[in-house]
């Protein structure tokens, strides 16, 4: 069992959480009054999240919130479900929705601080909390009515529970992890990759005989997967019953794929990103004007777009290497970063603040590399943190490169940077580490 947090750490946890809340609320009250960064009240996907939450509050449970009729599952359901009670109490208040998202983002900061403590001790946890509270790429998302704050909190919670499982492996802790994994997937579908990627190596690292280790690892991963599936089943069955074509988490896959696989994004200045596909509802299509939006509900439209995108990929396999490289360059801020500032503005993030966020990211990366090296050298937990980078890379490979897809890795980045910064400070100014008893053993 890890030692309980000291009183000093608990005080710092409260202070840093209040700091995180003040940063996020101040940002919203200063920058989010009137029109958003795109020149409209809401931008991009936030329009759907906000409208769907209000529709649920008004009694229309995941029906099209824009008056077109029919069922809706444009995105995973957790964000509008969380915002619906806020919209019920404060009807048509985008400000209330923003503040609710900011509260979730503030909770994510507290979870990051606890994660840092579990990885490197209380000093690392405190530094990780401060970094998470002040890091623009986190609090910028917390002012936008979208799913990134929930993704950040879900990632931090999953990593904490994976480390808890590593200390006390068993069916019960695997089941709790599966429960958290299912909830996280309902916020962001790609987090389904994080659970098996992070859990299996930890399960295999338990001090048992080789054969027993494998059997127990398979059992616990299966238990976690089964519980995750059980969490998802009600939403999936609800979708199966109301759509013409099979739908699991959302109907967004077809739209995402067709906008990321066409001539416009396989070459030129938009390579590796997403642009507006062909659809009357989108006005001037930029991506695939030859693909006509079909008649039918969202599932039919999604299936048509998905098939067209897969056909395009099959006919352009020679272009894939450069496209995939561009996607990775974009998601990791290594290629045409100035374009991402403009793209972020279209989603409600101020261009100047996005630029500052990129600079902060590039400061944290080398510190995180030092932190990873330090953890590896000290034979302490590392792989679950690195698994978040694998998830982000896989998401960009399958879809397209966008900085906000990097949220799961930003959580690990902050913790690793805190570890690196603390170790460099101790190297230059050696002082005893007050509480390192909470550090995890190696799982790599």
mmCIF file of C-alpha atoms in Angstrom, residues 23-379:
data_model
loop_
_atom_site.group_PDB
_atom_site.id
_atom_site.type_symbol
_atom_site.label_atom_id
_atom_site.label_comp_id
_atom_site.label_asym_id
_atom_site.label_seq_id
_atom_site.Cartn_x
_atom_site.Cartn_y
_atom_site.Cartn_z
ATOM 1 C CA UNK A 23 -6.899 30.325 -14.175
ATOM 2 C CA UNK A 24 -9.774 28.628 -15.995
ATOM 3 C CA UNK A 25 -12.529 30.873 -14.672
ATOM 4 C CA UNK A 26 -10.466 33.994 -15.390
ATOM 5 C CA UNK A 27 -9.840 32.824 -18.946
ATOM 6 C CA UNK A 28 -13.540 32.250 -19.515
ATOM 7 C CA UNK A 29 -14.644 35.533 -17.977
ATOM 8 C CA UNK A 30 -12.022 37.554 -19.843
ATOM 9 C CA UNK A 31 -11.759 35.856 -23.234
ATOM 10 C CA UNK A 32 -15.116 34.146 -23.670
ATOM 11 C CA UNK A 33 -17.545 37.022 -23.307
ATOM 12 C CA UNK A 34 -19.389 37.816 -26.521
ATOM 13 C CA UNK A 35 -18.319 36.016 -29.685
ATOM 14 C CA UNK A 36 -15.754 33.237 -29.500
ATOM 15 C CA UNK A 37 -12.377 33.131 -31.249
ATOM 16 C CA UNK A 38 -14.013 32.203 -34.575
ATOM 17 C CA UNK A 39 -16.244 35.279 -34.511
ATOM 18 C CA UNK A 40 -19.406 33.371 -33.530
ATOM 19 C CA UNK A 41 -20.958 32.511 -30.142
ATOM 20 C CA UNK A 42 -19.619 28.941 -30.461
ATOM 21 C CA UNK A 43 -17.221 27.286 -32.877
ATOM 22 C CA UNK A 44 -16.851 23.885 -34.501
ATOM 23 C CA UNK A 45 -17.961 20.799 -32.600
ATOM 24 C CA UNK A 46 -18.825 22.919 -29.557
ATOM 25 C CA UNK A 47 -21.992 23.955 -31.383
ATOM 26 C CA UNK A 48 -23.244 20.365 -31.312
ATOM 27 C CA UNK A 49 -22.148 19.613 -27.737
ATOM 28 C CA UNK A 50 -23.867 22.727 -26.420
ATOM 29 C CA UNK A 51 -27.046 22.258 -28.445
ATOM 30 C CA UNK A 52 -27.297 18.545 -27.647
ATOM 31 C CA UNK A 53 -26.937 19.209 -23.921
ATOM 32 C CA UNK A 54 -29.751 21.774 -24.117
ATOM 33 C CA UNK A 55 -31.899 19.379 -26.155
ATOM 34 C CA UNK A 56 -31.475 16.670 -23.502
ATOM 35 C CA UNK A 57 -32.356 19.185 -20.795
ATOM 36 C CA UNK A 58 -35.495 20.025 -22.788
ATOM 37 C CA UNK A 59 -36.506 16.358 -22.973
ATOM 38 C CA UNK A 60 -35.220 15.419 -26.456
ATOM 39 C CA UNK A 61 -32.819 12.603 -25.576
ATOM 40 C CA UNK A 62 -30.132 12.491 -28.287
ATOM 41 C CA UNK A 63 -32.393 13.721 -31.022
ATOM 42 C CA UNK A 64 -31.080 16.098 -33.656
ATOM 43 C CA UNK A 65 -30.683 19.409 -31.774
ATOM 44 C CA UNK A 66 -30.907 21.561 -34.896
ATOM 45 C CA UNK A 67 -34.519 20.823 -35.786
ATOM 46 C CA UNK A 68 -33.836 18.453 -38.687
ATOM 47 C CA UNK A 69 -35.445 15.488 -36.947
ATOM 48 C CA UNK A 70 -34.149 11.986 -36.341
ATOM 49 C CA UNK A 71 -31.780 10.417 -33.813
ATOM 50 C CA UNK A 72 -28.382 11.968 -33.134
ATOM 51 C CA UNK A 73 -25.048 10.495 -32.049
ATOM 52 C CA UNK A 74 -22.621 12.913 -33.659
ATOM 53 C CA UNK A 75 -20.106 12.362 -30.861
ATOM 54 C CA UNK A 76 -19.764 10.120 -27.789
ATOM 55 C CA UNK A 77 -22.507 10.859 -25.263
ATOM 56 C CA UNK A 78 -20.764 11.683 -21.983
ATOM 57 C CA UNK A 79 -20.076 15.383 -22.555
ATOM 58 C CA UNK A 80 -23.674 16.391 -23.386
ATOM 59 C CA UNK A 81 -24.937 14.124 -20.601
ATOM 60 C CA UNK A 82 -22.710 15.900 -18.095
ATOM 61 C CA UNK A 83 -23.750 19.314 -19.388
ATOM 62 C CA UNK A 84 -27.484 18.543 -19.535
ATOM 63 C CA UNK A 85 -28.188 19.218 -15.807
ATOM 64 C CA UNK A 86 -26.337 22.528 -16.135
ATOM 65 C CA UNK A 87 -28.442 23.402 -19.169
ATOM 66 C CA UNK A 88 -31.587 22.437 -17.262
ATOM 67 C CA UNK A 89 -30.773 24.807 -14.393
ATOM 68 C CA UNK A 90 -29.327 27.533 -16.648
ATOM 69 C CA UNK A 91 -31.207 27.238 -19.979
ATOM 70 C CA UNK A 92 -29.366 28.463 -23.081
ATOM 71 C CA UNK A 93 -26.378 29.617 -21.005
ATOM 72 C CA UNK A 94 -23.128 28.895 -22.815
ATOM 73 C CA UNK A 95 -21.302 30.572 -19.935
ATOM 74 C CA UNK A 96 -22.685 28.009 -17.479
ATOM 75 C CA UNK A 97 -21.632 25.208 -19.812
ATOM 76 C CA UNK A 98 -18.126 26.644 -20.084
ATOM 77 C CA UNK A 99 -17.819 26.910 -16.311
ATOM 78 C CA UNK A 100 -18.968 23.297 -15.942
ATOM 79 C CA UNK A 101 -16.271 22.168 -18.384
ATOM 80 C CA UNK A 102 -13.759 24.287 -16.453
ATOM 81 C CA UNK A 103 -14.760 22.500 -13.231
ATOM 82 C CA UNK A 104 -14.033 19.156 -14.898
ATOM 83 C CA UNK A 105 -10.695 20.471 -16.120
ATOM 84 C CA UNK A 106 -9.897 21.624 -12.603
ATOM 85 C CA UNK A 107 -10.638 18.130 -11.343
ATOM 86 C CA UNK A 108 -8.260 16.784 -13.979
ATOM 87 C CA UNK A 109 -5.494 18.965 -12.512
ATOM 88 C CA UNK A 110 -6.073 17.432 -9.070
ATOM 89 C CA UNK A 111 -5.888 13.955 -10.616
ATOM 90 C CA UNK A 112 -2.642 14.866 -12.399
ATOM 91 C CA UNK A 113 -1.174 15.977 -9.087
ATOM 92 C CA UNK A 114 -2.117 12.661 -7.483
ATOM 93 C CA UNK A 115 -0.710 10.819 -10.489
ATOM 94 C CA UNK A 116 2.572 12.698 -10.224
ATOM 95 C CA UNK A 117 2.784 11.812 -6.539
ATOM 96 C CA UNK A 118 2.189 8.148 -7.321
ATOM 97 C CA UNK A 119 4.863 8.158 -10.020
ATOM 98 C CA UNK A 120 7.627 10.216 -8.408
ATOM 99 C CA UNK A 121 6.688 11.252 -4.895
ATOM 100 C CA UNK A 122 5.068 14.317 -3.380
ATOM 101 C CA UNK A 123 7.516 16.840 -4.797
ATOM 102 C CA UNK A 124 6.940 15.578 -8.328
ATOM 103 C CA UNK A 125 3.196 15.538 -7.684
ATOM 104 C CA UNK A 126 3.206 19.153 -6.566
ATOM 105 C CA UNK A 127 5.214 20.314 -9.577
ATOM 106 C CA UNK A 128 2.977 18.292 -11.918
ATOM 107 C CA UNK A 129 -0.070 19.977 -10.376
ATOM 108 C CA UNK A 130 1.347 23.460 -10.914
ATOM 109 C CA UNK A 131 2.290 22.639 -14.502
ATOM 110 C CA UNK A 132 -1.162 21.209 -15.221
ATOM 111 C CA UNK A 133 -2.823 24.250 -13.651
ATOM 112 C CA UNK A 134 -0.824 26.693 -15.796
ATOM 113 C CA UNK A 135 -0.224 24.742 -19.022
ATOM 114 C CA UNK A 136 -2.152 26.570 -21.788
ATOM 115 C CA UNK A 137 -2.840 23.448 -23.839
ATOM 116 C CA UNK A 138 -4.949 22.152 -20.955
ATOM 117 C CA UNK A 139 -6.782 25.264 -19.790
ATOM 118 C CA UNK A 140 -7.485 26.414 -23.340
ATOM 119 C CA UNK A 141 -9.533 23.232 -23.787
ATOM 120 C CA UNK A 142 -11.300 23.872 -20.504
ATOM 121 C CA UNK A 143 -12.840 27.042 -21.886
ATOM 122 C CA UNK A 144 -14.320 25.263 -24.916
ATOM 123 C CA UNK A 145 -17.614 23.358 -24.715
ATOM 124 C CA UNK A 146 -16.151 20.090 -25.974
ATOM 125 C CA UNK A 147 -14.901 16.731 -24.686
ATOM 126 C CA UNK A 148 -11.219 17.470 -24.040
ATOM 127 C CA UNK A 149 -11.607 18.238 -20.328
ATOM 128 C CA UNK A 150 -13.380 14.911 -19.804
ATOM 129 C CA UNK A 151 -10.677 13.186 -21.853
ATOM 130 C CA UNK A 152 -7.986 14.721 -19.644
ATOM 131 C CA UNK A 153 -9.750 13.682 -16.451
ATOM 132 C CA UNK A 154 -10.460 10.210 -17.843
ATOM 133 C CA UNK A 155 -6.839 9.706 -18.865
ATOM 134 C CA UNK A 156 -5.482 10.788 -15.485
ATOM 135 C CA UNK A 157 -7.986 8.565 -13.670
ATOM 136 C CA UNK A 158 -7.141 5.564 -15.857
ATOM 137 C CA UNK A 159 -3.415 5.979 -15.276
ATOM 138 C CA UNK A 160 -3.931 6.312 -11.521
ATOM 139 C CA UNK A 161 -6.007 3.136 -11.459
ATOM 140 C CA UNK A 162 -3.480 1.238 -13.575
ATOM 141 C CA UNK A 163 -0.798 2.133 -11.032
ATOM 142 C CA UNK A 164 -3.126 1.138 -8.196
ATOM 143 C CA UNK A 165 -3.677 -2.191 -9.939
ATOM 144 C CA UNK A 166 0.106 -2.614 -10.162
ATOM 145 C CA UNK A 167 0.347 -2.338 -6.374
ATOM 146 C CA UNK A 168 -2.587 -4.642 -5.673
ATOM 147 C CA UNK A 169 -3.338 -6.729 -8.793
ATOM 148 C CA UNK A 170 -6.512 -8.753 -8.814
ATOM 149 C CA UNK A 171 -9.979 -9.146 -10.237
ATOM 150 C CA UNK A 172 -11.474 -6.355 -8.133
ATOM 151 C CA UNK A 173 -8.935 -3.708 -9.129
ATOM 152 C CA UNK A 174 -9.171 -4.854 -12.758
ATOM 153 C CA UNK A 175 -12.959 -4.471 -12.623
ATOM 154 C CA UNK A 176 -12.684 -0.946 -11.196
ATOM 155 C CA UNK A 177 -10.229 -0.108 -13.952
ATOM 156 C CA UNK A 178 -12.646 -1.482 -16.544
ATOM 157 C CA UNK A 179 -15.445 0.667 -15.129
ATOM 158 C CA UNK A 180 -13.316 3.794 -15.423
ATOM 159 C CA UNK A 181 -12.266 2.731 -18.910
ATOM 160 C CA UNK A 182 -15.859 2.418 -20.066
ATOM 161 C CA UNK A 183 -16.737 5.872 -18.759
ATOM 162 C CA UNK A 184 -13.650 7.329 -20.466
ATOM 163 C CA UNK A 185 -14.623 5.771 -23.809
ATOM 164 C CA UNK A 186 -18.032 7.433 -23.539
ATOM 165 C CA UNK A 187 -16.126 10.721 -23.491
ATOM 166 C CA UNK A 188 -13.548 9.984 -26.204
ATOM 167 C CA UNK A 189 -13.664 6.749 -28.197
ATOM 168 C CA UNK A 190 -9.898 6.511 -28.746
ATOM 169 C CA UNK A 191 -9.356 6.036 -24.999
ATOM 170 C CA UNK A 192 -10.490 2.450 -25.586
ATOM 171 C CA UNK A 193 -6.889 1.848 -26.714
ATOM 172 C CA UNK A 194 -5.375 3.137 -23.479
ATOM 173 C CA UNK A 195 -6.810 0.473 -21.186
ATOM 174 C CA UNK A 196 -5.259 -2.644 -22.779
ATOM 175 C CA UNK A 197 -2.059 -0.837 -23.782
ATOM 176 C CA UNK A 198 -1.345 0.324 -20.237
ATOM 177 C CA UNK A 199 -2.795 -2.590 -18.256
ATOM 178 C CA UNK A 200 -1.283 -5.647 -19.954
ATOM 179 C CA UNK A 201 2.412 -4.772 -19.331
ATOM 180 C CA UNK A 202 1.620 -3.913 -15.706
ATOM 181 C CA UNK A 203 -0.208 -7.217 -15.237
ATOM 182 C CA UNK A 204 2.691 -9.134 -16.789
ATOM 183 C CA UNK A 205 5.168 -7.385 -14.482
ATOM 184 C CA UNK A 206 3.621 -8.800 -11.293
ATOM 185 C CA UNK A 207 6.069 -10.967 -9.291
ATOM 186 C CA UNK A 208 4.744 -14.445 -10.124
ATOM 187 C CA UNK A 209 5.903 -17.486 -12.003
ATOM 188 C CA UNK A 210 5.983 -17.121 -15.765
ATOM 189 C CA UNK A 211 2.997 -19.360 -16.536
ATOM 190 C CA UNK A 212 0.895 -18.020 -13.652
ATOM 191 C CA UNK A 213 1.817 -14.470 -14.624
ATOM 192 C CA UNK A 214 0.513 -14.948 -18.146
ATOM 193 C CA UNK A 215 -2.709 -16.608 -17.029
ATOM 194 C CA UNK A 216 -3.457 -13.962 -14.407
ATOM 195 C CA UNK A 217 -2.599 -11.144 -16.811
ATOM 196 C CA UNK A 218 -4.987 -12.529 -19.421
ATOM 197 C CA UNK A 219 -7.678 -12.988 -16.778
ATOM 198 C CA UNK A 220 -7.395 -9.472 -15.428
ATOM 199 C CA UNK A 221 -7.281 -7.836 -18.852
ATOM 200 C CA UNK A 222 -10.337 -9.891 -19.818
ATOM 201 C CA UNK A 223 -12.164 -8.794 -16.652
ATOM 202 C CA UNK A 224 -11.338 -5.135 -17.307
ATOM 203 C CA UNK A 225 -12.421 -5.475 -20.930
ATOM 204 C CA UNK A 226 -15.678 -7.188 -19.969
ATOM 205 C CA UNK A 227 -16.574 -4.459 -17.473
ATOM 206 C CA UNK A 228 -15.722 -1.784 -20.044
ATOM 207 C CA UNK A 229 -17.989 -3.523 -22.547
ATOM 208 C CA UNK A 230 -20.771 -3.733 -19.957
ATOM 209 C CA UNK A 231 -20.565 0.032 -19.442
ATOM 210 C CA UNK A 232 -20.819 0.611 -23.191
ATOM 211 C CA UNK A 233 -23.605 -1.892 -23.913
ATOM 212 C CA UNK A 234 -26.583 0.340 -22.969
ATOM 213 C CA UNK A 235 -25.421 3.125 -25.286
ATOM 214 C CA UNK A 236 -24.616 0.705 -28.108
ATOM 215 C CA UNK A 237 -27.987 -1.072 -27.832
ATOM 216 C CA UNK A 238 -29.746 2.292 -27.740
ATOM 217 C CA UNK A 239 -28.034 3.220 -31.007
ATOM 218 C CA UNK A 240 -28.681 -0.138 -32.659
ATOM 219 C CA UNK A 241 -32.387 0.224 -31.920
ATOM 220 C CA UNK A 242 -32.780 3.686 -33.446
ATOM 221 C CA UNK A 243 -30.418 3.875 -36.436
ATOM 222 C CA UNK A 244 -30.740 2.162 -39.813
ATOM 223 C CA UNK A 245 -27.057 1.154 -39.983
ATOM 224 C CA UNK A 246 -24.995 -0.257 -37.072
ATOM 225 C CA UNK A 247 -23.688 2.447 -34.745
ATOM 226 C CA UNK A 248 -21.516 1.864 -31.682
ATOM 227 C CA UNK A 249 -20.122 4.984 -29.988
ATOM 228 C CA UNK A 250 -20.981 7.691 -32.540
ATOM 229 C CA UNK A 251 -21.862 8.382 -36.163
ATOM 230 C CA UNK A 252 -18.847 10.624 -36.587
ATOM 231 C CA UNK A 253 -16.462 8.097 -38.128
ATOM 232 C CA UNK A 254 -17.668 8.485 -41.699
ATOM 233 C CA UNK A 255 -17.547 12.280 -41.652
ATOM 234 C CA UNK A 256 -14.114 12.177 -40.030
ATOM 235 C CA UNK A 257 -12.705 9.712 -42.544
ATOM 236 C CA UNK A 258 -14.014 11.385 -45.702
ATOM 237 C CA UNK A 259 -12.736 14.785 -44.529
ATOM 238 C CA UNK A 260 -9.292 13.280 -43.898
ATOM 239 C CA UNK A 261 -8.980 11.212 -47.078
ATOM 240 C CA UNK A 262 -9.344 13.157 -50.298
ATOM 241 C CA UNK A 263 -7.204 15.130 -52.754
ATOM 242 C CA UNK A 264 -7.267 18.281 -50.622
ATOM 243 C CA UNK A 265 -5.540 16.621 -47.642
ATOM 244 C CA UNK A 266 -3.298 14.200 -49.528
ATOM 245 C CA UNK A 267 -1.132 16.996 -50.872
ATOM 246 C CA UNK A 268 -0.553 20.729 -50.756
ATOM 247 C CA UNK A 269 -0.887 22.972 -47.742
ATOM 248 C CA UNK A 270 -3.648 20.952 -46.064
ATOM 249 C CA UNK A 271 -1.858 17.611 -46.107
ATOM 250 C CA UNK A 272 -2.452 15.509 -43.020
ATOM 251 C CA UNK A 273 -5.362 17.495 -41.620
ATOM 252 C CA UNK A 274 -9.180 17.538 -42.013
ATOM 253 C CA UNK A 275 -11.247 19.785 -44.231
ATOM 254 C CA UNK A 276 -14.964 20.140 -44.918
ATOM 255 C CA UNK A 277 -16.288 17.187 -46.931
ATOM 256 C CA UNK A 278 -19.041 17.128 -49.523
ATOM 257 C CA UNK A 279 -22.460 17.803 -48.032
ATOM 258 C CA UNK A 280 -25.132 20.350 -48.779
ATOM 259 C CA UNK A 281 -25.250 21.186 -45.092
ATOM 260 C CA UNK A 282 -21.653 22.399 -45.200
ATOM 261 C CA UNK A 283 -22.112 24.943 -47.958
ATOM 262 C CA UNK A 284 -18.900 25.036 -49.995
ATOM 263 C CA UNK A 285 -17.350 21.554 -49.871
ATOM 264 C CA UNK A 286 -13.554 21.569 -49.915
ATOM 265 C CA UNK A 287 -12.698 17.892 -49.784
ATOM 266 C CA UNK A 288 -14.764 15.492 -51.873
ATOM 267 C CA UNK A 289 -17.368 17.349 -53.929
ATOM 268 C CA UNK A 290 -18.071 14.221 -55.956
ATOM 269 C CA UNK A 291 -19.432 12.446 -52.864
ATOM 270 C CA UNK A 292 -23.095 13.361 -52.506
ATOM 271 C CA UNK A 293 -24.730 13.326 -49.112
ATOM 272 C CA UNK A 294 -27.244 10.446 -49.211
ATOM 273 C CA UNK A 295 -30.802 10.396 -48.003
ATOM 274 C CA UNK A 296 -31.329 8.725 -44.629
ATOM 275 C CA UNK A 297 -30.387 9.110 -40.995
ATOM 276 C CA UNK A 298 -26.925 9.844 -39.606
ATOM 277 C CA UNK A 299 -25.891 6.194 -39.737
ATOM 278 C CA UNK A 300 -26.608 5.991 -43.476
ATOM 279 C CA UNK A 301 -24.692 9.194 -44.138
ATOM 280 C CA UNK A 302 -21.774 7.969 -42.039
ATOM 281 C CA UNK A 303 -21.674 4.591 -43.789
ATOM 282 C CA UNK A 304 -21.677 6.263 -47.216
ATOM 283 C CA UNK A 305 -18.853 8.618 -46.276
ATOM 284 C CA UNK A 306 -16.887 5.810 -44.653
ATOM 285 C CA UNK A 307 -17.127 3.616 -47.752
ATOM 286 C CA UNK A 308 -16.065 6.509 -49.984
ATOM 287 C CA UNK A 309 -13.100 7.257 -47.721
ATOM 288 C CA UNK A 310 -11.959 3.635 -47.655
ATOM 289 C CA UNK A 311 -12.226 3.485 -51.440
ATOM 290 C CA UNK A 312 -10.116 6.616 -51.697
ATOM 291 C CA UNK A 313 -7.472 5.196 -49.363
ATOM 292 C CA UNK A 314 -7.351 1.988 -51.393
ATOM 293 C CA UNK A 315 -6.821 3.970 -54.598
ATOM 294 C CA UNK A 316 -4.088 6.181 -53.119
ATOM 295 C CA UNK A 317 -1.885 3.809 -51.137
ATOM 296 C CA UNK A 318 1.258 5.332 -52.653
ATOM 297 C CA UNK A 319 0.400 8.667 -51.041
ATOM 298 C CA UNK A 320 -0.177 7.196 -47.591
ATOM 299 C CA UNK A 321 3.427 7.373 -46.262
ATOM 300 C CA UNK A 322 3.715 11.138 -46.768
ATOM 301 C CA UNK A 323 0.168 11.701 -45.469
ATOM 302 C CA UNK A 324 0.789 9.639 -42.335
ATOM 303 C CA UNK A 325 4.072 11.456 -41.753
ATOM 304 C CA UNK A 326 2.301 14.811 -42.062
ATOM 305 C CA UNK A 327 -0.384 13.677 -39.612
ATOM 306 C CA UNK A 328 2.255 12.783 -37.038
ATOM 307 C CA UNK A 329 4.084 16.040 -37.648
ATOM 308 C CA UNK A 330 0.913 17.993 -37.038
ATOM 309 C CA UNK A 331 -0.254 16.190 -33.912
ATOM 310 C CA UNK A 332 3.207 16.562 -32.308
ATOM 311 C CA UNK A 333 3.645 20.210 -33.411
ATOM 312 C CA UNK A 334 6.582 19.422 -35.686
ATOM 313 C CA UNK A 335 5.070 20.446 -39.049
ATOM 314 C CA UNK A 336 3.415 23.670 -40.246
ATOM 315 C CA UNK A 337 2.538 24.668 -36.701
ATOM 316 C CA UNK A 338 1.286 28.108 -37.724
ATOM 317 C CA UNK A 339 -1.575 26.391 -39.565
ATOM 318 C CA UNK A 340 -2.637 24.730 -36.322
ATOM 319 C CA UNK A 341 -2.980 28.141 -34.669
ATOM 320 C CA UNK A 342 -5.491 29.067 -37.376
ATOM 321 C CA UNK A 343 -7.246 25.696 -37.084
ATOM 322 C CA UNK A 344 -7.497 26.055 -33.310
ATOM 323 C CA UNK A 345 -9.066 29.470 -33.768
ATOM 324 C CA UNK A 346 -11.787 27.846 -35.854
ATOM 325 C CA UNK A 347 -12.541 25.583 -32.883
ATOM 326 C CA UNK A 348 -12.686 28.393 -30.330
ATOM 327 C CA UNK A 349 -9.106 28.684 -29.112
ATOM 328 C CA UNK A 350 -7.517 32.097 -29.456
ATOM 329 C CA UNK A 351 -4.681 32.163 -31.973
ATOM 330 C CA UNK A 352 -2.154 33.947 -29.752
ATOM 331 C CA UNK A 353 -2.882 31.637 -26.839
ATOM 332 C CA UNK A 354 -2.506 28.597 -29.108
ATOM 333 C CA UNK A 355 0.896 29.914 -30.090
ATOM 334 C CA UNK A 356 1.886 30.336 -26.450
ATOM 335 C CA UNK A 357 0.634 26.802 -25.796
ATOM 336 C CA UNK A 358 2.890 25.468 -28.532
ATOM 337 C CA UNK A 359 5.922 27.196 -27.036
ATOM 338 C CA UNK A 360 5.072 25.811 -23.591
ATOM 339 C CA UNK A 361 4.740 22.325 -25.093
ATOM 340 C CA UNK A 362 8.184 22.592 -26.657
ATOM 341 C CA UNK A 363 9.658 23.559 -23.295
ATOM 342 C CA UNK A 364 8.021 20.581 -21.574
ATOM 343 C CA UNK A 365 9.129 17.998 -24.159
ATOM 344 C CA UNK A 366 12.856 17.954 -23.258
ATOM 345 C CA UNK A 367 12.008 17.995 -19.549
ATOM 346 C CA UNK A 368 9.692 15.042 -20.139
ATOM 347 C CA UNK A 369 12.484 13.194 -21.934
ATOM 348 C CA UNK A 370 14.696 13.701 -18.873
ATOM 349 C CA UNK A 371 11.849 12.510 -16.670
ATOM 350 C CA UNK A 372 11.348 9.353 -18.723
ATOM 351 C CA UNK A 373 15.073 8.630 -18.619
ATOM 352 C CA UNK A 374 15.068 9.208 -14.842
ATOM 353 C CA UNK A 375 12.172 6.821 -14.257
ATOM 354 C CA UNK A 376 13.732 4.180 -16.463
ATOM 355 C CA UNK A 377 17.112 4.540 -14.778
ATOM 356 C CA UNK A 378 15.550 4.262 -11.322
ATOM 357 C CA UNK A 379 13.481 1.266 -12.460
#
